[in-house]
Coordinates of C-alpha atoms in Angstrom, one line a residue:
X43 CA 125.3 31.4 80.1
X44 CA 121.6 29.4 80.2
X45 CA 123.3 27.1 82.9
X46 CA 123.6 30.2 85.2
X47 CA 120.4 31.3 84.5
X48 CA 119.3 28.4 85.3
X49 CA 120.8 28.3 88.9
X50 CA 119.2 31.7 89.3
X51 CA 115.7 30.5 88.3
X52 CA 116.0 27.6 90.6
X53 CA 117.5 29.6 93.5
X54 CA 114.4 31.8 93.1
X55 CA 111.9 28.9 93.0
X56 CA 113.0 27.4 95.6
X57 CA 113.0 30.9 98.1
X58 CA 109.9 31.2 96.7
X59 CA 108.4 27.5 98.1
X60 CA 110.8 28.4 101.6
X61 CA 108.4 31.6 102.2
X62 CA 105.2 30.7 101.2
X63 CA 105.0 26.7 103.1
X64 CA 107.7 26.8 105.7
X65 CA 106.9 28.0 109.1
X66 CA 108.3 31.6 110.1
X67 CA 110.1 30.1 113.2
X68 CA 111.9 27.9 110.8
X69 CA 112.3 30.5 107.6
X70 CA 113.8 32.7 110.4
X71 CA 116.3 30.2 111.7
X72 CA 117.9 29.3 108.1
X73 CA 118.3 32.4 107.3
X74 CA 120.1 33.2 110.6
X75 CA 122.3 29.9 109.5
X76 CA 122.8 31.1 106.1
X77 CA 123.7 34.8 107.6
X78 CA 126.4 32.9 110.0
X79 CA 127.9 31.5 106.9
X80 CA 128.0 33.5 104.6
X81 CA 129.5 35.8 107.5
X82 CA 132.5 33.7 107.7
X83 CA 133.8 34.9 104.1
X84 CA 133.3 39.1 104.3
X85 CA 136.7 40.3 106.0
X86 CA 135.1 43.6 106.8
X87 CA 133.5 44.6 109.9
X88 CA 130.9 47.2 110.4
X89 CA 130.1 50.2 113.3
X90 CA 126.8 52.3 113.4
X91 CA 127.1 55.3 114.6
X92 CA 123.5 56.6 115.0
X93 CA 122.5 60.8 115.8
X94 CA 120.4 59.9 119.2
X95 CA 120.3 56.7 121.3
X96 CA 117.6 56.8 123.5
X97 CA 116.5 60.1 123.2
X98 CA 119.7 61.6 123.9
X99 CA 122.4 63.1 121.6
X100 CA 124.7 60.2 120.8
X101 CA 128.3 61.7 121.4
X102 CA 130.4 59.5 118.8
X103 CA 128.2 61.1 116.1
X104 CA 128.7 64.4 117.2
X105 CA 132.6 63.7 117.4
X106 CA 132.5 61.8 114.1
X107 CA 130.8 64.6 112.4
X108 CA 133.4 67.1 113.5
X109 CA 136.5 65.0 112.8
X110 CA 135.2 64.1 109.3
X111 CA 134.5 67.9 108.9
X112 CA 137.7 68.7 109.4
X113 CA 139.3 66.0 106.6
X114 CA 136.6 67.1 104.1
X115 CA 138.2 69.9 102.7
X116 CA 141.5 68.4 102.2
X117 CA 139.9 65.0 100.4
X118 CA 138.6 64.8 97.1
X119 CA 134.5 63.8 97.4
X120 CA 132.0 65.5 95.0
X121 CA 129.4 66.8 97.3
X122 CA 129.7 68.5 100.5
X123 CA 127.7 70.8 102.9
X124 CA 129.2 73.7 104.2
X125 CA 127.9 75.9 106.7
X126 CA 128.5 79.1 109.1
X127 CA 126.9 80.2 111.9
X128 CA 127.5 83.0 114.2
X129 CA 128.7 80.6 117.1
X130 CA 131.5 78.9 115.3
X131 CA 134.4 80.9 114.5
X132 CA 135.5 78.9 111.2
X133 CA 133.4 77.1 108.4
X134 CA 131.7 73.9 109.0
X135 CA 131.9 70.7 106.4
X136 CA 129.9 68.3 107.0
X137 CA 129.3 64.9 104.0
X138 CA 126.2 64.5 102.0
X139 CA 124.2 61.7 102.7
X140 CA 124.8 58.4 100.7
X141 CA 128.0 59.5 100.3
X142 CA 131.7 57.6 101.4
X143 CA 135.4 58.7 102.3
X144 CA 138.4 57.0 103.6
X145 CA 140.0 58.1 106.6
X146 CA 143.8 56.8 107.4
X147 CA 144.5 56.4 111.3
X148 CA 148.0 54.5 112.0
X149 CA 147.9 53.3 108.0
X150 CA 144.7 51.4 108.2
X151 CA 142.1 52.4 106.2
X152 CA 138.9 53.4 107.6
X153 CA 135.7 53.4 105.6
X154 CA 132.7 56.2 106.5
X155 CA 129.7 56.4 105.1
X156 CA 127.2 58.7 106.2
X157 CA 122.8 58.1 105.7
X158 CA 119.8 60.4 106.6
X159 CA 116.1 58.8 106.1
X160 CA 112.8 59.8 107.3
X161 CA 111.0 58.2 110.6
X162 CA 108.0 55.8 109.7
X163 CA 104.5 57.2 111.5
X164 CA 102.4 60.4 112.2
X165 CA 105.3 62.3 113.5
X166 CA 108.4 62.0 111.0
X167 CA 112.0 63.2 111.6
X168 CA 115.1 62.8 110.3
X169 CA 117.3 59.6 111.3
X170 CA 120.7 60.2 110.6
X171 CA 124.1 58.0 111.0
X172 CA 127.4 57.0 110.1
X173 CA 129.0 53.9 109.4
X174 CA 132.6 52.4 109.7
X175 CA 133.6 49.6 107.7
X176 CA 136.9 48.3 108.7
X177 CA 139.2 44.9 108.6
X178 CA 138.0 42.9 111.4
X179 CA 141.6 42.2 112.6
X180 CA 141.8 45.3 113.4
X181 CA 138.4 45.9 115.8
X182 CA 140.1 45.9 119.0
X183 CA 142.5 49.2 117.6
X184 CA 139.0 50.8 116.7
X185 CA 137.7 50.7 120.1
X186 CA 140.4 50.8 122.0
X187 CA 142.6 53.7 120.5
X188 CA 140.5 55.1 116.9
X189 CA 137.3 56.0 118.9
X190 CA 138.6 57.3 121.5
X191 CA 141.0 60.1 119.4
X192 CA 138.3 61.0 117.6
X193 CA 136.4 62.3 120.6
X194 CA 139.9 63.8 121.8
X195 CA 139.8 65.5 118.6
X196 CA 136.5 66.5 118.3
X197 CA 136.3 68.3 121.3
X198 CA 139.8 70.2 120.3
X199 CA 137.8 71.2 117.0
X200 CA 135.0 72.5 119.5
X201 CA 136.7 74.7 121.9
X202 CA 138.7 76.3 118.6
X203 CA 135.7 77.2 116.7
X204 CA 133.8 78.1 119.5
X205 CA 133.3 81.8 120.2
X206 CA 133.5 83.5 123.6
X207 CA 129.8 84.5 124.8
X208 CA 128.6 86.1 127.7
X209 CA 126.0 84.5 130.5
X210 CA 124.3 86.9 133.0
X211 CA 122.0 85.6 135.9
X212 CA 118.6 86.6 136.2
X213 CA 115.5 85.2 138.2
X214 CA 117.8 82.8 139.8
X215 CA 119.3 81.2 136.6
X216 CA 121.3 81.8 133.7
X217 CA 119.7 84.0 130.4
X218 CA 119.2 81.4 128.0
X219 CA 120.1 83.2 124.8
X220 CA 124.0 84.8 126.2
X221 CA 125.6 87.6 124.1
X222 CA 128.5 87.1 121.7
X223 CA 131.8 89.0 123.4
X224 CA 133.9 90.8 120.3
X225 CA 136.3 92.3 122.8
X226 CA 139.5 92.1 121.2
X227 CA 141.6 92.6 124.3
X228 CA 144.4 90.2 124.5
X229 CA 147.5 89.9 126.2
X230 CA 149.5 90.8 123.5
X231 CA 147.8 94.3 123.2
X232 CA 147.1 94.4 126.8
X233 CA 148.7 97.3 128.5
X234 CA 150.3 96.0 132.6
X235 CA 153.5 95.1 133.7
X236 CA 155.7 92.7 131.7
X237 CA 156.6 90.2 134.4
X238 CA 153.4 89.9 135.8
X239 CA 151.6 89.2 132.9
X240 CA 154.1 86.6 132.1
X241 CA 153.9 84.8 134.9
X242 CA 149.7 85.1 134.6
X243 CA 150.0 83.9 131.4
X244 CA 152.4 81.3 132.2
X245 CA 150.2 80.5 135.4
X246 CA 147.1 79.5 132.6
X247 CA 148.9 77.8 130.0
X248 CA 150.2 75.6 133.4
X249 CA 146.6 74.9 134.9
X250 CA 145.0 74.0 131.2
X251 CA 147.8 71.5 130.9
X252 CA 147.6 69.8 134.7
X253 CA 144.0 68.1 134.3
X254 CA 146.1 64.9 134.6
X255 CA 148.1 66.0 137.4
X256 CA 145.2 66.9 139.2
X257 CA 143.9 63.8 138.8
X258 CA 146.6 62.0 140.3
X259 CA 147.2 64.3 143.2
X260 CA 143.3 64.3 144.2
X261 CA 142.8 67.8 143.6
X262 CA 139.4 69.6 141.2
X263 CA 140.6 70.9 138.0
X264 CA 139.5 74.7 138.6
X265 CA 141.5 77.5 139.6
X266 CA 140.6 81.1 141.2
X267 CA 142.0 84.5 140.4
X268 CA 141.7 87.7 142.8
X269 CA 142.2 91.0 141.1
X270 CA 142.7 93.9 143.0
X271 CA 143.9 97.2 142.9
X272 CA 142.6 100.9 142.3
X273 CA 139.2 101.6 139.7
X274 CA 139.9 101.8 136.2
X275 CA 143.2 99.7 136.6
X276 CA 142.4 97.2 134.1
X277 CA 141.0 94.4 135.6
X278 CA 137.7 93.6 133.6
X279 CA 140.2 93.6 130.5
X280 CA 142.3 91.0 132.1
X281 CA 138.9 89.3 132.5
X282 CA 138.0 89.8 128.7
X283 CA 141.8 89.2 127.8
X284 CA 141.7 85.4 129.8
X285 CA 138.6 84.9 127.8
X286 CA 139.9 85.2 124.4
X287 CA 143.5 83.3 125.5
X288 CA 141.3 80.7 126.7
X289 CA 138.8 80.4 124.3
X290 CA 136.1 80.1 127.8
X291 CA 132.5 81.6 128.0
X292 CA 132.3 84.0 130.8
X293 CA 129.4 83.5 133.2
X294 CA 128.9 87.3 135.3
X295 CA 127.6 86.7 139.0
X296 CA 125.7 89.8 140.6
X297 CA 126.2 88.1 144.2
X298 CA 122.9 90.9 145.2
X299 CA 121.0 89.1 143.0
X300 CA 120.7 85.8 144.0
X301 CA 118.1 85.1 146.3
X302 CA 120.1 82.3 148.3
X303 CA 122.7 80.0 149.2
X304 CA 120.8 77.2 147.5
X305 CA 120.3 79.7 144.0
X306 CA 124.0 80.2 144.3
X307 CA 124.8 76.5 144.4
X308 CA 122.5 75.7 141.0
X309 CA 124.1 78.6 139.2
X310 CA 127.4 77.4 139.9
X311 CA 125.8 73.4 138.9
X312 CA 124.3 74.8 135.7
X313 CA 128.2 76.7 134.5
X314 CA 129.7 74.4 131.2
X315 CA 133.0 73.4 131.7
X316 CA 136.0 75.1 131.0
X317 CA 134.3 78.7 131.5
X318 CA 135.2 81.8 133.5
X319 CA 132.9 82.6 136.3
X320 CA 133.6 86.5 137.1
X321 CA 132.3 88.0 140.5
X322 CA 133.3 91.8 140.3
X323 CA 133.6 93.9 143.2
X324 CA 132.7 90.9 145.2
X325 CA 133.3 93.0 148.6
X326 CA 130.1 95.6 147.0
X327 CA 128.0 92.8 146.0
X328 CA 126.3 91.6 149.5
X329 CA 126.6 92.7 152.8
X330 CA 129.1 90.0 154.9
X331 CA 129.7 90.2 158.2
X332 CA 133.3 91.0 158.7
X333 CA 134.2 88.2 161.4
X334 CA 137.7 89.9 162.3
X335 CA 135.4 93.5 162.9
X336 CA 134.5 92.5 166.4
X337 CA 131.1 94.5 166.1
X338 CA 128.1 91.9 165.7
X339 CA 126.0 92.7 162.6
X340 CA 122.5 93.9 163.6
X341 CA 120.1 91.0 163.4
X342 CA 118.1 93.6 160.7
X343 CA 121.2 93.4 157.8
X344 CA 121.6 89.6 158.9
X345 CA 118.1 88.7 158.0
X346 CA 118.6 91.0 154.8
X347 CA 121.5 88.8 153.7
X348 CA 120.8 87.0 150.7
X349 CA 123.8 84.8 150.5
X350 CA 125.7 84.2 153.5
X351 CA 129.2 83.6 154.0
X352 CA 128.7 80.1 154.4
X353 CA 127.5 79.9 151.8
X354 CA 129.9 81.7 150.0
X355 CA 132.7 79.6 150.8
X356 CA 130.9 76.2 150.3
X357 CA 130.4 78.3 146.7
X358 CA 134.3 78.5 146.2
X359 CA 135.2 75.1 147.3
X360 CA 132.4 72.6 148.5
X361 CA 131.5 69.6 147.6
X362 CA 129.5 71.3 144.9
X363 CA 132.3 73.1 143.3
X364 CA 133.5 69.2 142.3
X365 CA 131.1 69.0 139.4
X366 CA 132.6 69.8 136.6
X367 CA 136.6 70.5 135.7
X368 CA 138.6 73.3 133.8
X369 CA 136.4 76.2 135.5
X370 CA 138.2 79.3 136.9
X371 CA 136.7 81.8 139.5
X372 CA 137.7 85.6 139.1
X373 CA 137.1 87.7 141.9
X374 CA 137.6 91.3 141.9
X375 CA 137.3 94.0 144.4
X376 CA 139.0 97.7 144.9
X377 CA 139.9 96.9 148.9
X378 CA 141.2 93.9 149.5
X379 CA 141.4 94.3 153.3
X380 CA 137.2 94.1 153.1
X381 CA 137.1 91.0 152.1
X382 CA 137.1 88.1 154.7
X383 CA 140.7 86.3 154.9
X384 CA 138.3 82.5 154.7
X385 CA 137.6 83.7 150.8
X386 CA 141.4 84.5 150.3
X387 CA 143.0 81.6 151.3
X388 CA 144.5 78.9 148.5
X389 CA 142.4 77.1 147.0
X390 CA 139.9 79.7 146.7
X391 CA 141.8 82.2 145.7
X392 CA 145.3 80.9 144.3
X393 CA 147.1 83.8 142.4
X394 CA 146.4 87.4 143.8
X395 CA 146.9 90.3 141.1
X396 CA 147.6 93.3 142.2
X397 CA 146.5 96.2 139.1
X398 CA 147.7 99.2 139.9
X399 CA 148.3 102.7 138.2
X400 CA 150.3 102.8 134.8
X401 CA 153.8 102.1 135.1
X402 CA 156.4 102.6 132.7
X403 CA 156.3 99.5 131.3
X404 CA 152.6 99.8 131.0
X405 CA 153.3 102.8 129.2
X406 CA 156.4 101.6 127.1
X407 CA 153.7 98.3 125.4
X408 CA 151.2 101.3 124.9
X409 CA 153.2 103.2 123.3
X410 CA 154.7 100.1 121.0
X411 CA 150.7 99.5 120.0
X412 CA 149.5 103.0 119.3
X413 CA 152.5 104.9 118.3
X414 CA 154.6 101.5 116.9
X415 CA 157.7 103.2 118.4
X416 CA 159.6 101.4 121.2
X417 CA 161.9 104.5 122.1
X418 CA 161.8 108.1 122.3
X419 CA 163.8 110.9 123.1
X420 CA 160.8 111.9 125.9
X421 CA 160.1 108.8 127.3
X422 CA 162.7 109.3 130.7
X423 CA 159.9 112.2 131.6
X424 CA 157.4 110.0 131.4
X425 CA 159.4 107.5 133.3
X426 CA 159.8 110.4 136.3
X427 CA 156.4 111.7 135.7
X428 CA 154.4 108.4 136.4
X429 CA 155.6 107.3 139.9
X430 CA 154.0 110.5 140.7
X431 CA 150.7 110.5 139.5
X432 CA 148.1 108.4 140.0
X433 CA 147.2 107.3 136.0
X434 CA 145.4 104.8 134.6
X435 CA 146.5 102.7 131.7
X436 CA 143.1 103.1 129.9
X437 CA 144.0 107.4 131.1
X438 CA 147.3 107.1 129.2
X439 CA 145.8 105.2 126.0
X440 CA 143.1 108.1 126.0
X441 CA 146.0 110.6 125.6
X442 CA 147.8 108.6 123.2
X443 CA 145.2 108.2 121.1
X444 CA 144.6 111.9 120.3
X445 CA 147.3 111.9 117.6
X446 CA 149.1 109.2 115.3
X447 CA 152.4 112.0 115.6
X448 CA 155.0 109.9 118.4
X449 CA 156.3 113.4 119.1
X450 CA 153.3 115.2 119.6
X451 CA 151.3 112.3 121.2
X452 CA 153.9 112.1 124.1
X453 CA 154.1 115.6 124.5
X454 CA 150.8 116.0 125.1
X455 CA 150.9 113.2 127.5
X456 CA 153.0 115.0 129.5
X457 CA 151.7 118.3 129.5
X458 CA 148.5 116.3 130.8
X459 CA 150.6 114.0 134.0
X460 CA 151.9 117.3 134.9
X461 CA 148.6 119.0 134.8
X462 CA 147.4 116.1 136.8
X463 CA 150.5 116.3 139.0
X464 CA 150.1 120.2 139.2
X465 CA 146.5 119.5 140.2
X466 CA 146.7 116.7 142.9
X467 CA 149.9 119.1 144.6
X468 CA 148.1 122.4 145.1
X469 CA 144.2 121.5 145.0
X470 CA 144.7 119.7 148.3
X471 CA 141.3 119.2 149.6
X472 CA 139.5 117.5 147.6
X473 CA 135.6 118.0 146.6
X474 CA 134.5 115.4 148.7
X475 CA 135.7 117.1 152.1
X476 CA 134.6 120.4 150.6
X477 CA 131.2 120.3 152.6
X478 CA 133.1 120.1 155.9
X479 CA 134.6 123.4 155.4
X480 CA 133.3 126.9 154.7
X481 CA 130.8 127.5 151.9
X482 CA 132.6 131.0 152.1
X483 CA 135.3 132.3 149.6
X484 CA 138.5 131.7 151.7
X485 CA 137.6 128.3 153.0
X486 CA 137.9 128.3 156.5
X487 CA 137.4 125.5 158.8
X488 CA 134.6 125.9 161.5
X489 CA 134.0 124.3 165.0
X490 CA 137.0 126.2 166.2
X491 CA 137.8 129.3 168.1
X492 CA 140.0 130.7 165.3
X493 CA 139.4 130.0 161.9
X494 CA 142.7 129.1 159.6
X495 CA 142.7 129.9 156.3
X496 CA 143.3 127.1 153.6
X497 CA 145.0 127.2 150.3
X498 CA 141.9 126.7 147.8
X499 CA 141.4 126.9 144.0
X500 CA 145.1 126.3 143.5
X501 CA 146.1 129.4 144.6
X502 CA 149.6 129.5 146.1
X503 CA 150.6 129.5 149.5
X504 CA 152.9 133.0 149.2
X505 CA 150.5 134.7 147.0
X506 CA 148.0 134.5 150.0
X507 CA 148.5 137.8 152.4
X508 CA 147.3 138.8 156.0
X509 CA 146.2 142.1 156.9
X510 CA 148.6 143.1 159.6
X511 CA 152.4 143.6 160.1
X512 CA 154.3 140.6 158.2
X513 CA 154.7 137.8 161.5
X514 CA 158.1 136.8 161.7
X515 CA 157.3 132.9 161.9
X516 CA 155.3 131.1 159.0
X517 CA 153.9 127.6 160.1
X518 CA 153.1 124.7 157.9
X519 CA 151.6 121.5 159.5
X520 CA 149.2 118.6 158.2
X521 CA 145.7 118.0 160.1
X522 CA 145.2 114.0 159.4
X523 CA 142.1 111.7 160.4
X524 CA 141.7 108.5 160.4
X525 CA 138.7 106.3 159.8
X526 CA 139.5 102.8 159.5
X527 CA 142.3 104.0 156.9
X528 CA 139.8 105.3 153.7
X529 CA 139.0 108.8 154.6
X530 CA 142.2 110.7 155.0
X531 CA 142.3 114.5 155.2
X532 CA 144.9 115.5 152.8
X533 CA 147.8 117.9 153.1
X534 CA 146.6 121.7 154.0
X535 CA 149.1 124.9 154.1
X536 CA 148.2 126.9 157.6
X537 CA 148.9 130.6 156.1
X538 CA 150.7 133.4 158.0
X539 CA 148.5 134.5 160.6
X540 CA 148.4 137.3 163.2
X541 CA 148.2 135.1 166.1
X542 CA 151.3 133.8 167.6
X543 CA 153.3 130.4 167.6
X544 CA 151.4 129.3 170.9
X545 CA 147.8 130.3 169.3
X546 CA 148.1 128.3 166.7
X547 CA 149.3 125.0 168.6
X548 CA 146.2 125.6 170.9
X549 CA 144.1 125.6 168.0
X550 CA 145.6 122.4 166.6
X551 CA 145.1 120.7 170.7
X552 CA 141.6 121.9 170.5
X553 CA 140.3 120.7 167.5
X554 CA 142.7 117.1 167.6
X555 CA 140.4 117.2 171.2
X556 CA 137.5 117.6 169.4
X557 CA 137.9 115.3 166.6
X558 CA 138.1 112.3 169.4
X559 CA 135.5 113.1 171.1
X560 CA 133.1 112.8 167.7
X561 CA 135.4 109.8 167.2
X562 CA 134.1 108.4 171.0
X563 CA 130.5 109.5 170.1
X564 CA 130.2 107.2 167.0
X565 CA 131.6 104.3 168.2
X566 CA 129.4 104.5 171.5
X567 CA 126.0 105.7 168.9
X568 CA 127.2 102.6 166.8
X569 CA 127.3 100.1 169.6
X570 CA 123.9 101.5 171.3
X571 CA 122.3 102.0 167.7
X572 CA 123.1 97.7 167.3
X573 CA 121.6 96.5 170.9
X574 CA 118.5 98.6 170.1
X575 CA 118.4 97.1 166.4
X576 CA 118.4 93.7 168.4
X577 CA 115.9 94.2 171.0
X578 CA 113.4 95.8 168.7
X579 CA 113.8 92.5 166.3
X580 CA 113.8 90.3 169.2
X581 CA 110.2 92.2 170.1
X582 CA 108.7 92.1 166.5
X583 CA 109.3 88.6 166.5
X584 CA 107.8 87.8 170.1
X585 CA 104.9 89.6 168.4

């Protein structure tokens, strides 16, 4: 025991006359040369893993610290943080520092430690990193398989806590603090046809599991949706409902207001992977020039444009839309046939959903989640009531809704589709072509030599009676008008009326006659109102 003192004494002495007469160049070489071999008899190897490198957020640590956080609570260690913020959907464990754990990967051990210290100078921060201790033999499996899992891992762990949060534009970039969405649509409790939303469904799963595929065939990992149909069909709950299957943020585009093509293309730079960016009623949102119209745009709504169609479709698939991989673009609009056929094309938009009024097998999965009943005595009226009526699905959860009773529920829904039905049949003309006709009690048509009474008010055609002898002919015809295929007179009942068969075919001629001519009129006033648009901006800008 006093010979090993000894040694220790002299070992000391001797550092001791190394440090304080030796130069530094030479104290610093044997010390390397001691370092070197006392190197050759440790077995273990050693990996630092520090929080920033350079300023910026060193990636490994991030995917370190979530892989370990998710081992910790199935490993015995005696002290561990745990945490829970409101943009993470689960708990968060993370190790105190100076402490150790052992992590098995193919069964090799793998030794972590994690440390947190304090900078040196005026401005101190926290310095914090892991370190992996591990059998030398095996350092090329570290870097070559271990490191690379974990941050295949990791970013598995961060898309599954993740919540989904909402990002609106403003001032020509994205709010930097976006909302958290709690919508708890999904596609199981979503109410549209089955087959359809199987095969969207199927269509996702497909694209989130192609980014290799895309690789290899040369294609960007993105993908672009067009939902279409009538309003209040369901389409911004397909929206919220790929969200939440997805786990993706969803960034909302007002395409009014961005300022420019050049706005557009950094909003579109500045979107995170694997998000949803949503551009609803995308044939509202700015004013393009319909290329297939054949009527030039007046050079006053051209210079008005914000974002051009050029721009637009550089927007959808340019050179810019290659930054960045897993993003999908949802485009929604109530006419299709507005928007330009360029924007509809594959690879802009691939899928095209149609969302149109409940169908029965909307109605059957509402029923299943608000009533829990998958059959019913009543359902074949609703199956012959709904072709007929023009219902939406969030119309028919309204109605379903009013009582937790199956019996009374449905029979209240269809008291209210025939209501509805009874409605749309005998209140023909609607409020919006009210103003065309009389403000007087019978509603009659004006700009006409003889004025026809219309059914109004839902009264019925046979309880409506002429003064006069009874005419032994009663006619019932349909005045239509077309304009560009939107605004359609509806079906109208021509009463019985004094004036003979011929009479009454005049009247039709005359007022068909007339209805071209204002037709003619327009289209001339429309073409004359756009040359003189022209040449008074070709003046102001002489000027």
């Amino acid at each position: 025991m006093n010979s090993v003192w000894a040694l220790l004494a002299s070992i000391a002495l001797i550092r001791t006359t190394l440090y304080n007469y030796l130069p530094e160049k030479l104290r610093l070489y044997i010390s390397a040369r001691f370092e070197e071999w006392t190197r050759r008899f440790n077995t273990d190897e050693t990996m630092v893993f520090k929080d920033y490198q350079s300023s910026k957020m060193n990636q490994l640590f991030q995917a370190a610290n979530l892989y370990l956080g998710e081992s910790l609570p199935t490993i015995s260690i005696p002290r561990v943080t745990v945490e829970k913020t409101e943009n993470v959907r689960n708990l968060t464990f993370s190790m105190e520092k100076n402490t150790e754990m052992i992590d098995v990967y193919e069964n090799i051990p793998m030794k972590w430690k994690y440390f947190s210290d304090y900078s040196q100078g005026m401005s101190k921060h926290e310095i914090r990193w892991y370190e992996l201790s591990f059998h030398k033999q095996y350092k090329s499996l570290v870097t070559n398989c271990y490191l690379p899992y974990i941050l295949e891992r990791a970013n598995k762990i961060k898309e599954r806590n993740r919540v989904v949060q909402l990002h609106t534009a403003a001032h020509d970039f994205w709010t930097p603090k976006p909302v958290i969405i709690q919508h708890p649509m999904t596609f199981e409790t979503l109410a549209m046809d089955g087959n359809l939303k199987k095969e969207l469904v199927e269509d996702l799963d497909r694209f989130m599991n192609s980014k290799e595929y895309y690789q290899q065939i040369g294609k960007v990992w993105k993908r672009g949706y067009l939902l279409y149909g009538p309003p209040g069909t369901g389409k911004s709950s397909l929206i919220a409902a790929m969200a939440n299957h997805l786990n993706f943020d969803i960034y909302n585009l007002n395409l009014s207001a961005v300022s420019s093509d050049f706005v557009l293309q950094n909003l579109l730079l500045s979107t995170a992977n694997r998000s949803i960016l949503v551009i609803e009623d995308i044939d509202c949102s700015i004013k393009l020039q319909n290329r297939e119209s054949g009527i030039e745009q007046p050079i006053k709504y051209q210079q008005q444009n914000k974002v051009t169609l050029s721009g637009l479709l550089n927007f959808f698939d340019g050179i810019l839309s290659c930054c960045g991989e897993g993003k999908i673009l949802v485009a929604t609009t109530n006419y299709k046939d507005r928007i330009d056929r360029a924007l509809l094309r594959a690879g802009r938009m691939d899928m095209h959903i149609y969302l149109t009024y409940c169908t029965f097998s909307a109605f059957k999965q509402l029923a299943l989640r608000y009533l829990e009943i998958s059959d019913h005595s009543l359902f074949h009226h609703i199956e012959k009531l709904l072709p007929k009526v023009k219902v939406s699905p969030a119309e028919v959860a309204g109605e379903l809704m009013k009582t937790r009773d199956p019996k009374a529920s449905i029979e209240g829904l269809i008291k209210h589709l025939e209501e509805k039905l009874i409605a749309d049949g005998n209140s023909e003309v609607s409020p919006k072509h009210h103003s065309s006709l009389s403000q007087t009690s019978n509603c009659q048509v004006h700009k006409s030599s003889i004025s026809l009474p219309l059914a109004c008010n839902g009264a019925s055609m046979d309880n409506v009676k002429s003064p006069g002898p009874k005419p032994d002919v009663s006619v019932k015809s349909k005045l239509t008008a077309d304009s560009e295929g939107d605004n359609n007179f509806e079906k109208t009942d021509l009463v019985r009326d004094r004036s003979s068969r011929h009479n009454i075919l005049q009247v039709i001629e005359d007022m068909e006659k007339e209805l071209l001519s204002y037709k003619e009129a327009i289209i001339a006033l429309q073409k004359k109102s756009c040359g003189t648009l022209n040449k008074l901006a070709g003046i102001k800008a002489t000027i």
